[in-house]
Short mmCIF file of C-alpha atoms and ligand atoms in Angstrom, two decimals:
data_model
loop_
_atom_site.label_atom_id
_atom_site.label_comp_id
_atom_site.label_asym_id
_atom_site.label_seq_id
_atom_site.Cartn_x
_atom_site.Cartn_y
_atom_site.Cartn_z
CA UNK A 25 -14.13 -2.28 22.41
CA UNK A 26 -15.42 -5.77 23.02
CA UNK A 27 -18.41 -7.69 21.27
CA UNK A 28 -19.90 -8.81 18.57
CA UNK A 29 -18.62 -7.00 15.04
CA UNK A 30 -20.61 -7.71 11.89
CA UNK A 31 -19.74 -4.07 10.29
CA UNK A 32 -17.16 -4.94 8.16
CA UNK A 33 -18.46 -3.37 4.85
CA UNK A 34 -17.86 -0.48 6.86
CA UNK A 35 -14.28 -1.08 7.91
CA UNK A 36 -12.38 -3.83 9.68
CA UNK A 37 -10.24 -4.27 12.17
CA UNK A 38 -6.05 -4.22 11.48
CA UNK A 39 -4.73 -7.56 11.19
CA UNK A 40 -2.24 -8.02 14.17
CA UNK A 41 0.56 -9.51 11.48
CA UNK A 42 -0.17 -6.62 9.62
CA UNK A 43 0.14 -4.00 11.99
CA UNK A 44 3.94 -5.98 12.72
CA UNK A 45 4.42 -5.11 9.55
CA UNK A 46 3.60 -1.67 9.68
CA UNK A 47 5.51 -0.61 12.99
CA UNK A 48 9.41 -0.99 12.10
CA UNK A 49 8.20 2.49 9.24
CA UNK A 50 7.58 4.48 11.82
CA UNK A 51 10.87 4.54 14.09
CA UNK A 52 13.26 2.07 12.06
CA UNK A 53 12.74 2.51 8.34
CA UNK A 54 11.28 5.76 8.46
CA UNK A 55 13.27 6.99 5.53
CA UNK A 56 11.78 8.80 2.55
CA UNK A 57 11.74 6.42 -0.02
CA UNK A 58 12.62 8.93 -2.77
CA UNK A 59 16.26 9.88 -0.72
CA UNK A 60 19.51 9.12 -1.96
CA UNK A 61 20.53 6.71 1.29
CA UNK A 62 20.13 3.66 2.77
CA UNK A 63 17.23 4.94 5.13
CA UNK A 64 15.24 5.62 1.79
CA UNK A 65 16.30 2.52 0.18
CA UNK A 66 15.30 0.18 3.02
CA UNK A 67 11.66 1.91 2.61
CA UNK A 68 11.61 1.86 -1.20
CA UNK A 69 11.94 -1.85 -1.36
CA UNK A 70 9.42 -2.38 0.74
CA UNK A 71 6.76 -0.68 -1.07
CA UNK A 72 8.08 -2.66 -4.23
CA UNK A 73 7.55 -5.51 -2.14
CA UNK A 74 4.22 -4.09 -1.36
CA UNK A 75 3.33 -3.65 -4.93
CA UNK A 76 3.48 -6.93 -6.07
CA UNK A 77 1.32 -8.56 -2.95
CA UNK A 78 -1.78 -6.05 -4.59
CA UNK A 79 -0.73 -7.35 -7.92
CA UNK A 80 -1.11 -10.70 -6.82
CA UNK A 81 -4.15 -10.10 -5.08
CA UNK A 82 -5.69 -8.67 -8.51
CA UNK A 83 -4.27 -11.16 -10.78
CA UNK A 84 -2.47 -8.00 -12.87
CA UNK A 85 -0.04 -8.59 -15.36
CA UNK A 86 2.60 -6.05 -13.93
CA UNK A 87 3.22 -4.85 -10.53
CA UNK A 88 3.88 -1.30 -12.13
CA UNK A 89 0.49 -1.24 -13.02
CA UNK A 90 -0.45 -0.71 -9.07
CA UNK A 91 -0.55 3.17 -7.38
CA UNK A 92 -1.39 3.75 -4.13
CA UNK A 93 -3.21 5.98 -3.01
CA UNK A 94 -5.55 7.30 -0.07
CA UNK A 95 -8.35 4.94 -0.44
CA UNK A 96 -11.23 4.23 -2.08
CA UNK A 97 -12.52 7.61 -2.53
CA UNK A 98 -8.95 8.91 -4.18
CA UNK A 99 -8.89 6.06 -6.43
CA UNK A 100 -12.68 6.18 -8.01
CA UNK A 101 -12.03 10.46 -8.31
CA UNK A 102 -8.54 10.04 -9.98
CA UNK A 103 -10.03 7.39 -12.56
CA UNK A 104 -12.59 9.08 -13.62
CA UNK A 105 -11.64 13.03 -13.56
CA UNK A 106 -8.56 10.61 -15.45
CA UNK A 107 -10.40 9.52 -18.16
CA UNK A 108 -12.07 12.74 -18.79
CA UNK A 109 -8.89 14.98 -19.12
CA UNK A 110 -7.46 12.23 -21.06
CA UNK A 111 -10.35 12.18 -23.56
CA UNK A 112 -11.44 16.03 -23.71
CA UNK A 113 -13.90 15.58 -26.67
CA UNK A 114 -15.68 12.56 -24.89
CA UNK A 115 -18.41 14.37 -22.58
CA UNK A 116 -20.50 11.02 -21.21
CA UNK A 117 -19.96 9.26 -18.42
CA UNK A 118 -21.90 5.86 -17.60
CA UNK A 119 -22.34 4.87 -14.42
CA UNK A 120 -25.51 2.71 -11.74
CA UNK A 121 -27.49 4.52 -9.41
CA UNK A 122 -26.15 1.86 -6.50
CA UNK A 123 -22.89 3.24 -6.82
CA UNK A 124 -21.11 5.24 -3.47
CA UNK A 125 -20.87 8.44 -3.21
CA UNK A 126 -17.62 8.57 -3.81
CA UNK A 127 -18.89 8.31 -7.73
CA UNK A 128 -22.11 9.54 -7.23
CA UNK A 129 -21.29 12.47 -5.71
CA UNK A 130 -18.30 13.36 -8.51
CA UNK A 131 -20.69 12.43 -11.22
CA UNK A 132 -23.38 14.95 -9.81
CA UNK A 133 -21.08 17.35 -9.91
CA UNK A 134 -19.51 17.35 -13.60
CA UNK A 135 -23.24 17.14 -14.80
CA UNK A 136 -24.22 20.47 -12.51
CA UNK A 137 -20.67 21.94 -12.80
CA UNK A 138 -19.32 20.84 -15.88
CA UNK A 139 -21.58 19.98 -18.36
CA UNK A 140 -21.37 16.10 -18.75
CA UNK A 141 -23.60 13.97 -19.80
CA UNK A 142 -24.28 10.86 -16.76
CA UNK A 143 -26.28 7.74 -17.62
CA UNK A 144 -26.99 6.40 -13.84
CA UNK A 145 -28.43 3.01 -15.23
CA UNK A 146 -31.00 1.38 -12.79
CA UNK A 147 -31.29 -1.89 -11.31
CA UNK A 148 -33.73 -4.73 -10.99
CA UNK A 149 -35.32 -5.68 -7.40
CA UNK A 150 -32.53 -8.00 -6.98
CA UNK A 151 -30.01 -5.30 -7.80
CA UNK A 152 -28.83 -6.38 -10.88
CA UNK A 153 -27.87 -3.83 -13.29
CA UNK A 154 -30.07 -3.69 -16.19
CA UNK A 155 -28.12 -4.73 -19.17
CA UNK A 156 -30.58 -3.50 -21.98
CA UNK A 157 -29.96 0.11 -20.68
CA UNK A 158 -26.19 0.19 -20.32
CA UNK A 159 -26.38 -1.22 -23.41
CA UNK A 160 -28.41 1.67 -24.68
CA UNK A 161 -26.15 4.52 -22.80
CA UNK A 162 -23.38 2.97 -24.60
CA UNK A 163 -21.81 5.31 -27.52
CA UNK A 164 -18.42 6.84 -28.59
CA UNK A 165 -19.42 9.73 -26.59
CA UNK A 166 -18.48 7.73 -23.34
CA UNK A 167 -15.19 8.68 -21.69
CA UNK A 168 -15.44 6.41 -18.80
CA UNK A 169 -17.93 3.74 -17.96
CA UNK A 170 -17.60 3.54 -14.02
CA UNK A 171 -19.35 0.47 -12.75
CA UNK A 172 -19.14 -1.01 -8.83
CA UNK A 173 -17.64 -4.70 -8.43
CA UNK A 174 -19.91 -5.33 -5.72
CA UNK A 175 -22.43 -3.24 -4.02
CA UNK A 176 -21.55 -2.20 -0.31
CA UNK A 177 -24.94 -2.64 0.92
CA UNK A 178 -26.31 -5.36 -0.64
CA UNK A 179 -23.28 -7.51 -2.34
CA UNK A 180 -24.86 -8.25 -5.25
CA UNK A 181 -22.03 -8.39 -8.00
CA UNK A 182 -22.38 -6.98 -11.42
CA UNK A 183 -21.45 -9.38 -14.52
CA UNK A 184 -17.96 -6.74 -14.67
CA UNK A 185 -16.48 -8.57 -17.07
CA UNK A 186 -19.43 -8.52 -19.59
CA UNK A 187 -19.76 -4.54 -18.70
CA UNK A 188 -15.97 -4.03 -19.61
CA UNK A 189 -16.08 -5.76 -22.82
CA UNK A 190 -18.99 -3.91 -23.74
CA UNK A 191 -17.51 -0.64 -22.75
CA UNK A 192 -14.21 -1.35 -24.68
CA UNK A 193 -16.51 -1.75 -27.83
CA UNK A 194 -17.24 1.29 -27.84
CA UNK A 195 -13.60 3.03 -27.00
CA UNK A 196 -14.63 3.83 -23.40
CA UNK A 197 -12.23 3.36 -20.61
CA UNK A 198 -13.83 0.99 -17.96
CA UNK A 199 -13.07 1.28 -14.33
CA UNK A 200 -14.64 -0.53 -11.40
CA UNK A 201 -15.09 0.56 -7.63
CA UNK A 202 -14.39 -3.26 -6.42
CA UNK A 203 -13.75 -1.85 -2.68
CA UNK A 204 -16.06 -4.58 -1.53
CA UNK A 205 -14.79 -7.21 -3.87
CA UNK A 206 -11.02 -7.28 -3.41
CA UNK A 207 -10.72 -10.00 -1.35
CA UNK A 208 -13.62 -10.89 -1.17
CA UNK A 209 -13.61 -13.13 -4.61
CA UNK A 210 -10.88 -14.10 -6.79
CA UNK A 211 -9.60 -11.78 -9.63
CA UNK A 212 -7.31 -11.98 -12.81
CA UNK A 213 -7.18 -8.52 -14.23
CA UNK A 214 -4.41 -9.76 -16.50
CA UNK A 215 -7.04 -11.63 -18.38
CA UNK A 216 -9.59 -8.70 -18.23
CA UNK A 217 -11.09 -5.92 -20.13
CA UNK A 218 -10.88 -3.85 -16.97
CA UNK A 219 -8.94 -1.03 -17.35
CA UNK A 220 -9.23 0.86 -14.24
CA UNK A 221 -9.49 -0.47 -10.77
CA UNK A 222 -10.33 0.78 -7.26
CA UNK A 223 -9.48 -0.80 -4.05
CA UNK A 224 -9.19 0.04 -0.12
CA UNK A 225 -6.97 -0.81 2.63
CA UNK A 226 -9.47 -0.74 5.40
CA UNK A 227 -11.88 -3.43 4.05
CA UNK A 228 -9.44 -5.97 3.62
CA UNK A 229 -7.67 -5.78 7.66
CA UNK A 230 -5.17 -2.97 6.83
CA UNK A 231 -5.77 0.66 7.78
CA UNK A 232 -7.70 3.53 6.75
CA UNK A 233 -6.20 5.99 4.85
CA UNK A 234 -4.63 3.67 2.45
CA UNK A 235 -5.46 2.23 -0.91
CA UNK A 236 -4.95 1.67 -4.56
CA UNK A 237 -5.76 2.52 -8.43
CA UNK A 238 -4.99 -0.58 -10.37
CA UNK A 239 -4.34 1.06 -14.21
CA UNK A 240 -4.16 -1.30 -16.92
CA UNK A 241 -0.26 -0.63 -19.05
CA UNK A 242 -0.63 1.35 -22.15
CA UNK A 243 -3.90 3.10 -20.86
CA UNK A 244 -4.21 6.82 -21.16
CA UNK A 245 -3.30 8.46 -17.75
CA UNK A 246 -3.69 12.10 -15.78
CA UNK A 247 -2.55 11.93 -12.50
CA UNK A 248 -5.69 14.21 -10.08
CA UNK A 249 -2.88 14.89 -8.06
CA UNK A 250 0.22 16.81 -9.23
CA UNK A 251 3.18 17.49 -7.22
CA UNK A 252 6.79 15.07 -7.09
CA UNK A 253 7.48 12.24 -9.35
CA UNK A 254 6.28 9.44 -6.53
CA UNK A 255 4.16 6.33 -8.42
CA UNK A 256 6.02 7.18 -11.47
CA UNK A 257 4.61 10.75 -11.62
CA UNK A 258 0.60 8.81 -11.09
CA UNK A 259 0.37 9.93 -7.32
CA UNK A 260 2.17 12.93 -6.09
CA UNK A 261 3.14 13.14 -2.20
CA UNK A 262 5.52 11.65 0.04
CA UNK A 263 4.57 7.79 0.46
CA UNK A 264 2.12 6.73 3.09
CA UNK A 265 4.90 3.89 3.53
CA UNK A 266 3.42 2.55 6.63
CA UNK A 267 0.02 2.50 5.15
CA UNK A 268 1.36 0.99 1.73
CA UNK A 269 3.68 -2.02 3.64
CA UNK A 270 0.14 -2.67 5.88
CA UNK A 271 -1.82 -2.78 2.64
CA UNK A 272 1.17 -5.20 0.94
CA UNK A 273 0.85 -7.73 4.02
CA UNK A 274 -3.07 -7.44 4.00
CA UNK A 275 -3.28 -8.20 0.35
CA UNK A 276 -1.28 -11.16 1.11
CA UNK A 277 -3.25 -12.34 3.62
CA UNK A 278 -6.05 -11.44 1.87
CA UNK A 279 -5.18 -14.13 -1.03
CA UNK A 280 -4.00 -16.90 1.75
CA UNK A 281 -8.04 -16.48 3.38
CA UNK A 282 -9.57 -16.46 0.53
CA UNK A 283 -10.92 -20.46 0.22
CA UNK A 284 -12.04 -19.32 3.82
CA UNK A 285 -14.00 -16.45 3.46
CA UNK A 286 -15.62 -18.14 0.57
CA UNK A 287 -16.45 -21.32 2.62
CA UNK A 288 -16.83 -20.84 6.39
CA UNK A 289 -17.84 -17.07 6.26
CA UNK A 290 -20.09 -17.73 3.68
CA UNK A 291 -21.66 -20.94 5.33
CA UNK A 292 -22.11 -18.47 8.75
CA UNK A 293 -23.59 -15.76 6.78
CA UNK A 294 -25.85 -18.39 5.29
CA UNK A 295 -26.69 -19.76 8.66
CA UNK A 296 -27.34 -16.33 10.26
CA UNK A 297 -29.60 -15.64 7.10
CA UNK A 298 -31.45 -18.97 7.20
CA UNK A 299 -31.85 -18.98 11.18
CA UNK A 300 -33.42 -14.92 11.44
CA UNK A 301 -36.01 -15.75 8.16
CA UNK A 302 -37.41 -18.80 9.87
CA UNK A 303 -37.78 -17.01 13.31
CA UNK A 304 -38.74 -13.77 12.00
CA UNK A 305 -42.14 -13.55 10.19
CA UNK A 306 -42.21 -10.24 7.21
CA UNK A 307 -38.66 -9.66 6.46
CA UNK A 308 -36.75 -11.01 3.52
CA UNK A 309 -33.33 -11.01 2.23
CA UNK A 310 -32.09 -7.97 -0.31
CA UNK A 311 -29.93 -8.46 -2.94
CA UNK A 312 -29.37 -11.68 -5.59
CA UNK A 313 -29.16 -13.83 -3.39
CA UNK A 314 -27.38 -16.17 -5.68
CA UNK A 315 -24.82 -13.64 -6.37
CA UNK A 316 -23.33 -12.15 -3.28
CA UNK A 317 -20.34 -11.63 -1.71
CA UNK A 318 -19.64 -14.24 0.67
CA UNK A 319 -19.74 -12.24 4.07
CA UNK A 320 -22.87 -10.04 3.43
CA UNK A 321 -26.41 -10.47 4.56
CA UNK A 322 -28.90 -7.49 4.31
CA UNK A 323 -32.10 -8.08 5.72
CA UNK A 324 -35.17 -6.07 5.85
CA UNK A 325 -37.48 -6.37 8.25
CA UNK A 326 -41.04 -4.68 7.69
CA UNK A 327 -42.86 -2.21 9.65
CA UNK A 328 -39.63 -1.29 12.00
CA UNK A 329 -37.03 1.40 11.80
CA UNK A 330 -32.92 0.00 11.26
CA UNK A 331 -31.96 2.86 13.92
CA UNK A 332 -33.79 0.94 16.58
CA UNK A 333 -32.61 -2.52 15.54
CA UNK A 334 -29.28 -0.90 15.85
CA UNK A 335 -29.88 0.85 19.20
CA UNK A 336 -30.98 -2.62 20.43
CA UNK A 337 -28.41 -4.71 19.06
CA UNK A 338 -25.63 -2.56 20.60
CA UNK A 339 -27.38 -2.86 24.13
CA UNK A 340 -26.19 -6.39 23.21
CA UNK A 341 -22.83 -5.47 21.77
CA UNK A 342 -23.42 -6.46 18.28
CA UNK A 343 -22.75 -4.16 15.99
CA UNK A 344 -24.51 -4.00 12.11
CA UNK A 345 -25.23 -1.39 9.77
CA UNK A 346 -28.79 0.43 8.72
CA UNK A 347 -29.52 1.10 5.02
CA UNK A 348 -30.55 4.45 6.14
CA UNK A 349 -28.96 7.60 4.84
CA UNK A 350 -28.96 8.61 8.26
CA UNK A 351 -25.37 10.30 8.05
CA UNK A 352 -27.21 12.63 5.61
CA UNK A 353 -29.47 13.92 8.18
CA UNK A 354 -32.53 11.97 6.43
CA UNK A 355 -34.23 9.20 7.41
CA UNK A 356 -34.66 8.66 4.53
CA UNK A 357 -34.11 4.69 2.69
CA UNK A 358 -31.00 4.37 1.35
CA UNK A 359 -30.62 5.25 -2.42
CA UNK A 360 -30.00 1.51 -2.81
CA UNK A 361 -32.91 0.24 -1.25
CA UNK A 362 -34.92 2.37 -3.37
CA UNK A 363 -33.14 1.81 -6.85
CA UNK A 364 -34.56 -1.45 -5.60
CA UNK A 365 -37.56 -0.81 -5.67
CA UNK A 366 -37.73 -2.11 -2.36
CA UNK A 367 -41.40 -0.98 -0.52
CA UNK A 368 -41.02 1.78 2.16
CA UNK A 369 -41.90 0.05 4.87
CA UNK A 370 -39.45 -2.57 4.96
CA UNK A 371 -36.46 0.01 3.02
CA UNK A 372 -36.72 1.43 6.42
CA UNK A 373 -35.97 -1.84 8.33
CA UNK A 374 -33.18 -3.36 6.08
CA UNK A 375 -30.13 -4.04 8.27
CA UNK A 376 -26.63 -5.17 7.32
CA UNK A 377 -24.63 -7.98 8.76
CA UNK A 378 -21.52 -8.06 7.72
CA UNK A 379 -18.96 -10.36 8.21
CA UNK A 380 -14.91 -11.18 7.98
CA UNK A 381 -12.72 -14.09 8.75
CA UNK A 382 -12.57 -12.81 12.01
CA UNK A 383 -15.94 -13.66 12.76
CA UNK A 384 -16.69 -17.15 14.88
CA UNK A 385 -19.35 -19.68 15.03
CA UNK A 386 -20.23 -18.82 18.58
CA UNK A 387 -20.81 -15.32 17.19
CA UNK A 388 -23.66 -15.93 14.74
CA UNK A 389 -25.32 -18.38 17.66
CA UNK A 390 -25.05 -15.00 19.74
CA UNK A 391 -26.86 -13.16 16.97
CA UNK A 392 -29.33 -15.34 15.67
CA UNK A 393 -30.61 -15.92 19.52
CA UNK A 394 -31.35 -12.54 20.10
CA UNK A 395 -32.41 -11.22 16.64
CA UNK A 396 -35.79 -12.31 16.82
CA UNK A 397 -36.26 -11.27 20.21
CA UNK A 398 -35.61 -7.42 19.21
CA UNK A 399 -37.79 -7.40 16.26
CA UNK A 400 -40.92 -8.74 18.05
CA UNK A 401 -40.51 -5.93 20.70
CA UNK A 402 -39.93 -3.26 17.99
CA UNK A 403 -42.95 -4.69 16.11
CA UNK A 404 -45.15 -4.49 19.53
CA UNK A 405 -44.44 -0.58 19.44
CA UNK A 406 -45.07 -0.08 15.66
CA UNK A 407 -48.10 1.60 14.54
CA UNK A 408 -48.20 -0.51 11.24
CA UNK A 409 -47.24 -3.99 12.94
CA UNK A 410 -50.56 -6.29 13.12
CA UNK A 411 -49.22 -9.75 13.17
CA UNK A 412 -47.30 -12.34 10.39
CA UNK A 413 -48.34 -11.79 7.62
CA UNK A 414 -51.80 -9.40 8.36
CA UNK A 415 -52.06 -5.87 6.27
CA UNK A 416 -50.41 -3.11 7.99
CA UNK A 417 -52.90 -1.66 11.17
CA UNK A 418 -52.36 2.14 9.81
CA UNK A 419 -51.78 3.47 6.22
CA UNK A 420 -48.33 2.46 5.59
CA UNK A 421 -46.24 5.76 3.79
CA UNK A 422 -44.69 5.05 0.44
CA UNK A 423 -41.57 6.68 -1.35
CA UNK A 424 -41.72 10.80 -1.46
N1 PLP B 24 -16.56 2.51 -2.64
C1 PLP B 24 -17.26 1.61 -1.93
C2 PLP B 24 -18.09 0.60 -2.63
C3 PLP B 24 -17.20 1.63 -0.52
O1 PLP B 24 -17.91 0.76 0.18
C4 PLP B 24 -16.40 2.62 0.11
C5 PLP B 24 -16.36 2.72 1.58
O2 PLP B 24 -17.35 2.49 2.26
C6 PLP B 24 -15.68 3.52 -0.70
C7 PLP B 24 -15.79 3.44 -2.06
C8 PLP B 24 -14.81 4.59 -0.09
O3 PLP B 24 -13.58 4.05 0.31
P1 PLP B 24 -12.64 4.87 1.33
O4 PLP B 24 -13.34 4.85 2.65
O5 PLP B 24 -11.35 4.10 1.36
O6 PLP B 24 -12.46 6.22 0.76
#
């Protein structure tokens, strides 16, 4: 599929060095690393070798302190159903209401289902976490703080280094979903309070299906899944040893691009951002806007839906993301957009760009020329739309 890709807080596309990687475990080394012969040997050393490139992507201490796993989802689930087994007389967990699902949804449950406390501490209009309360939800009750690196939608990024210390205060375990971070910014968990991490393979140019629980040495530990001894009894289940070798070269790719993604991708993001808010009267940019990661731009655009500045932008084969829950079946704003307190009318119209190393100059020219284009024609069919900067032509809904 050809065109223009700026969905890649979604998931990106497999590095070609790392799929070369990858292909020699499926029909050469195929061997299961925990056998007793060379076939299994030749595949165990190359998930050690694996192991350290994610340890030197995080800055950890000890390469024993990384487990694969499945992914993002696996890793945030096993840290905190960890933390809770590990400290059974703990019963609060502390977490945003930005978070993804995959700790939102576990922490609704084991309030409903299991009786735990969950402080879901709210942001600011920029997104910024709002310190006085997670002070506040702070106590020795907490088992696990569980705080996002970087937020998917917007990339704002949380102060996670203030939040950790804070947590440890207290004797909670802190763990961070930094899906969106790793590799995005630089990171020296060796020198952090952090004790649990979360990362995935298929934001960072490896596959899907793939990823990793950084735990700090000496922290308290149940595995979620139970089986063999693999990952030193962490992680049962045969080794996804193609996934873990394509995660190992991403990571070091990852580390080798990282000046770049924090220059060049940054200064297109910027440009793309710059160019559509002086061509496109009501939108503005979401998030801090002085504290992002590098690749993301979310922009909201008033009075139109995202699903139709998708629809449009793939008739011109660029791809970008809506902040509507749409996958839920509601058209509803995202939960994001509305922790944000950001009004309904232009919730409904925030759209994501964004972007990876892969992404070229010519690109964002591409974009930014037809942008402004598909908002004016949306905005001719709106019912609210009555020119820059007038008050909406109909009574505009607000939040449910
Ligand atoms: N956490 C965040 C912040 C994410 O953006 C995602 C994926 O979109 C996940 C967790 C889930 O990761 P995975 O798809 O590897 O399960």
């Amino acid at each position: 599929m050809a065109g223009i890709y700026l969905d890649n807080n979604a998931t990106t596309r497999v590095d070609a060095e790392v799929l070369a990687e990858m292909l020699p475990l499926f029909t050469q080394d195929f061997g299961n690393p925990s056998s007793m012969h060379g076939f299994g040997a030749a595949v165990g050393g190359k998930i050690e070798w694996a192991r350290k490139q994610v340890q030197a992507l995080l800055g950890a201490a000890h390469d024993s302190e990384v487990v694969f796993t499945s992914g993002g989802t696996e890793s945030d689930n096993t840290a905190i159903l960890s933390a809770l087994e590990a400290y059974p007389k703990k019963k609060s967990i502390v977490t945003s209401v930005v978070e993804h699902p995959a700790v939102l949804a576990l922490c609704d449950y084991l309030e409903k289902k299991r009786g735990y406390t969950v402080h879901r501490i709210g942001v600011d209009g920029q997104g910024n976490l709002d310190l006085d309360a997670y002070r506040a939800a702070l106590s020795e009750d907490v088992a696990i703080v569980s705080i996002m690196w970087a937020n998917n939608e917007t990339g704002t990024i949380f102060p996670i280094e203030e939040l950790a210390t804070l947590a440890k205060a207290v004797g909670a375990v802190f763990h961070t979903d930094a899906v969106q971070a790793v590799g995005k910014i630089p990171m020296k968990l060796a020198d952090s309070a952090v004790d649990m991490l979360s990362l995935s393979g298929h934001k960072l140019h490896a596959p899907k299906g793939i990823g990793a629980l950084y735990v700090k040495r000496g922290l308290r530990f149940r595995p979620m899944l139970r089986g063999g001894h693999q990952e030193r009894s962490r992680r049962a289940g045969t080794e996804n040893a193609p996934g873990i070798v394509g995660l190992g070269a991403a990571a070091q790719l990852a580390l080798h691009h990282m000046q770049d993604e924090n220059t060049r991708v940054k200064a297109l993001r910027d440009k793309l951002e710059g160019a559509i808010l002086e061509a496109v009267p009501n939108c503005f940019v979401t998030g801090n806007p002085a504290n992002r990661l590098p690749n993301t731009a979310n922009i909201a655009f008033e009075y139109i839906e995202g699903e139709a500045i998708l629809l449009l932008l793939n008739e011109h084969g660029i791809a970008a993301s809506s902040g509507s829950a749409c996958t839920s079946g509601s058209l509803e704003p995202s939960h994001v957009m509305r922790a944000m307190g950001v009004p309904y009318t232009a919730a409904h119209g925030a759209t994501r760009f964004s972007l990876s190393r892969e992404t070229t100059a010519a690109e964002i020219d591409q974009v930014i020329a037809v942008v402004p284009g598909i908002i004016e024609r949306l905005r001719s069919l709106s019912p609210y739309w009555a020119g820059a900067g007038a008050a909406p032509k109909a009574f505009a809904p607000t939040y449910a």
